[in-house]
């Protein structure tokens, strides 16, 4: 079962760019905006994983600042 339509989690899954692209932060963002985006993605992924809707298999450091 997927997250209900229109939820932040469903919106997040719509931004997934596949196994080789993952999630991509907008390229024109400040460090603070980038960190907020990254933390938001992690939080939503953890929620989806806790509900058993997906399993995170790999986290790749951001090439911009290595986190």
mmCIF file with all atom_site columns, C-alpha atoms in Angstrom:
data_model
loop_
_atom_site.group_PDB
_atom_site.id
_atom_site.type_symbol
_atom_site.label_atom_id
_atom_site.label_alt_id
_atom_site.label_comp_id
_atom_site.label_asym_id
_atom_site.label_entity_id
_atom_site.label_seq_id
_atom_site.pdbx_PDB_ins_code
_atom_site.Cartn_x
_atom_site.Cartn_y
_atom_site.Cartn_z
_atom_site.occupancy
_atom_site.B_iso_or_equiv
_atom_site.pdbx_formal_charge
_atom_site.auth_seq_id
_atom_site.auth_comp_id
_atom_site.auth_asym_id
_atom_site.auth_atom_id
_atom_site.pdbx_PDB_model_num
ATOM 1  C CA . UNK A 1 1  ? 0.000  0.000  0.000   1.00 0.00 ? 1  UNK A CA 1
ATOM 2  C CA . UNK A 1 2  ? 1.354  3.417  -0.929  1.00 0.00 ? 2  UNK A CA 1
ATOM 3  C CA . UNK A 1 3  ? 1.021  6.618  1.065   1.00 0.00 ? 3  UNK A CA 1
ATOM 4  C CA . UNK A 1 4  ? -2.264 8.438  0.393   1.00 0.00 ? 4  UNK A CA 1
ATOM 5  C CA . UNK A 1 5  ? -2.235 10.843 -2.558  1.00 0.00 ? 5  UNK A CA 1
ATOM 6  C CA . UNK A 1 6  ? -1.274 14.394 -1.699  1.00 0.00 ? 6  UNK A CA 1
ATOM 7  C CA . UNK A 1 7  ? 0.730  13.551 1.425   1.00 0.00 ? 7  UNK A CA 1
ATOM 8  C CA . UNK A 1 8  ? 4.272  14.882 1.842   1.00 0.00 ? 8  UNK A CA 1
ATOM 9  C CA . UNK A 1 9  ? 5.520  11.279 1.712   1.00 0.00 ? 9  UNK A CA 1
ATOM 10 C CA . UNK A 1 10 ? 3.797  10.597 -1.627  1.00 0.00 ? 10 UNK A CA 1
ATOM 11 C CA . UNK A 1 11 ? 5.178  13.878 -2.975  1.00 0.00 ? 11 UNK A CA 1
ATOM 12 C CA . UNK A 1 12 ? 8.641  12.794 -1.843  1.00 0.00 ? 12 UNK A CA 1
ATOM 13 C CA . UNK A 1 13 ? 8.381  9.481  -3.696  1.00 0.00 ? 13 UNK A CA 1
ATOM 14 C CA . UNK A 1 14 ? 7.422  11.403 -6.836  1.00 0.00 ? 14 UNK A CA 1
ATOM 15 C CA . UNK A 1 15 ? 10.820 13.150 -6.703  1.00 0.00 ? 15 UNK A CA 1
ATOM 16 C CA . UNK A 1 16 ? 12.835 9.916  -6.664  1.00 0.00 ? 16 UNK A CA 1
ATOM 17 C CA . UNK A 1 17 ? 15.058 9.751  -9.757  1.00 0.00 ? 17 UNK A CA 1
ATOM 18 C CA . UNK A 1 18 ? 15.780 6.045  -9.731  1.00 0.00 ? 18 UNK A CA 1
ATOM 19 C CA . UNK A 1 19 ? 18.566 3.948  -8.238  1.00 0.00 ? 19 UNK A CA 1
ATOM 20 C CA . UNK A 1 20 ? 21.339 5.856  -10.006 1.00 0.00 ? 20 UNK A CA 1
ATOM 21 C CA . UNK A 1 21 ? 19.973 9.337  -9.288  1.00 0.00 ? 21 UNK A CA 1
ATOM 22 C CA . UNK A 1 22 ? 18.209 9.012  -5.960  1.00 0.00 ? 22 UNK A CA 1
ATOM 23 C CA . UNK A 1 23 ? 16.901 12.323 -4.677  1.00 0.00 ? 23 UNK A CA 1
ATOM 24 C CA . UNK A 1 24 ? 18.412 15.505 -6.040  1.00 0.00 ? 24 UNK A CA 1
ATOM 25 C CA . UNK A 1 25 ? 18.388 18.772 -4.160  1.00 0.00 ? 25 UNK A CA 1
ATOM 26 C CA . UNK A 1 26 ? 17.628 21.833 -6.300  1.00 0.00 ? 26 UNK A CA 1
ATOM 27 C CA . UNK A 1 27 ? 20.979 23.015 -7.640  1.00 0.00 ? 27 UNK A CA 1
ATOM 28 C CA . UNK A 1 28 ? 20.423 26.671 -6.824  1.00 0.00 ? 28 UNK A CA 1
ATOM 29 C CA . UNK A 1 29 ? 20.030 26.549 -3.072  1.00 0.00 ? 29 UNK A CA 1
ATOM 30 C CA . UNK A 1 30 ? 21.996 27.951 -0.182  1.00 0.00 ? 30 UNK A CA 1
ATOM 31 C CA . UNK A 1 31 ? 23.779 25.668 2.264   1.00 0.00 ? 31 UNK A CA 1
ATOM 32 C CA . UNK A 1 32 ? 20.989 26.257 4.814   1.00 0.00 ? 32 UNK A CA 1
ATOM 33 C CA . UNK A 1 33 ? 18.250 25.421 2.268   1.00 0.00 ? 33 UNK A CA 1
ATOM 34 C CA . UNK A 1 34 ? 20.213 22.353 1.182   1.00 0.00 ? 34 UNK A CA 1
ATOM 35 C CA . UNK A 1 35 ? 20.515 21.092 4.776   1.00 0.00 ? 35 UNK A CA 1
ATOM 36 C CA . UNK A 1 36 ? 16.819 21.695 5.452   1.00 0.00 ? 36 UNK A CA 1
ATOM 37 C CA . UNK A 1 37 ? 15.896 19.790 2.259   1.00 0.00 ? 37 UNK A CA 1
ATOM 38 C CA . UNK A 1 38 ? 18.241 16.899 3.135   1.00 0.00 ? 38 UNK A CA 1
ATOM 39 C CA . UNK A 1 39 ? 16.903 16.610 6.690   1.00 0.00 ? 39 UNK A CA 1
ATOM 40 C CA . UNK A 1 40 ? 13.316 16.720 5.416   1.00 0.00 ? 40 UNK A CA 1
ATOM 41 C CA . UNK A 1 41 ? 14.005 13.900 2.941   1.00 0.00 ? 41 UNK A CA 1
ATOM 42 C CA . UNK A 1 42 ? 15.633 11.769 5.658   1.00 0.00 ? 42 UNK A CA 1
ATOM 43 C CA . UNK A 1 43 ? 12.720 12.318 8.029   1.00 0.00 ? 43 UNK A CA 1
ATOM 44 C CA . UNK A 1 44 ? 10.119 11.357 5.425   1.00 0.00 ? 44 UNK A CA 1
ATOM 45 C CA . UNK A 1 45 ? 12.098 8.313  4.311   1.00 0.00 ? 45 UNK A CA 1
ATOM 46 C CA . UNK A 1 46 ? 12.344 7.139  7.923   1.00 0.00 ? 46 UNK A CA 1
ATOM 47 C CA . UNK A 1 47 ? 8.565  7.563  8.316   1.00 0.00 ? 47 UNK A CA 1
ATOM 48 C CA . UNK A 1 48 ? 7.879  5.551  5.161   1.00 0.00 ? 48 UNK A CA 1
ATOM 49 C CA . UNK A 1 49 ? 10.349 2.888  6.257   1.00 0.00 ? 49 UNK A CA 1
ATOM 50 C CA . UNK A 1 50 ? 8.736  2.678  9.722   1.00 0.00 ? 50 UNK A CA 1
ATOM 51 C CA . UNK A 1 51 ? 5.365  2.099  8.055   1.00 0.00 ? 51 UNK A CA 1
ATOM 52 C CA . UNK A 1 52 ? 6.859  -0.733 6.009   1.00 0.00 ? 52 UNK A CA 1
ATOM 53 C CA . UNK A 1 53 ? 6.228  1.032  2.691   1.00 0.00 ? 53 UNK A CA 1
ATOM 54 C CA . UNK A 1 54 ? 9.853  1.020  1.571   1.00 0.00 ? 54 UNK A CA 1
ATOM 55 C CA . UNK A 1 55 ? 13.321 0.019  2.654   1.00 0.00 ? 55 UNK A CA 1
ATOM 56 C CA . UNK A 1 56 ? 16.304 2.339  2.338   1.00 0.00 ? 56 UNK A CA 1
ATOM 57 C CA . UNK A 1 57 ? 19.151 0.260  0.930   1.00 0.00 ? 57 UNK A CA 1
ATOM 58 C CA . UNK A 1 58 ? 21.844 2.826  0.350   1.00 0.00 ? 58 UNK A CA 1
ATOM 59 C CA . UNK A 1 59 ? 22.725 6.354  1.404   1.00 0.00 ? 59 UNK A CA 1
ATOM 60 C CA . UNK A 1 60 ? 25.260 8.165  -0.743  1.00 0.00 ? 60 UNK A CA 1
ATOM 61 C CA . UNK A 1 61 ? 27.063 11.256 0.521   1.00 0.00 ? 61 UNK A CA 1
ATOM 62 C CA . UNK A 1 62 ? 26.175 14.491 -1.174  1.00 0.00 ? 62 UNK A CA 1
ATOM 63 C CA . UNK A 1 63 ? 28.996 15.520 -3.541  1.00 0.00 ? 63 UNK A CA 1
ATOM 64 C CA . UNK A 1 64 ? 28.412 19.140 -2.536  1.00 0.00 ? 64 UNK A CA 1
ATOM 65 C CA . UNK A 1 65 ? 29.459 18.775 1.102   1.00 0.00 ? 65 UNK A CA 1
ATOM 66 C CA . UNK A 1 66 ? 29.971 15.095 1.836   1.00 0.00 ? 66 UNK A CA 1
ATOM 67 C CA . UNK A 1 67 ? 27.001 14.450 4.155   1.00 0.00 ? 67 UNK A CA 1
#
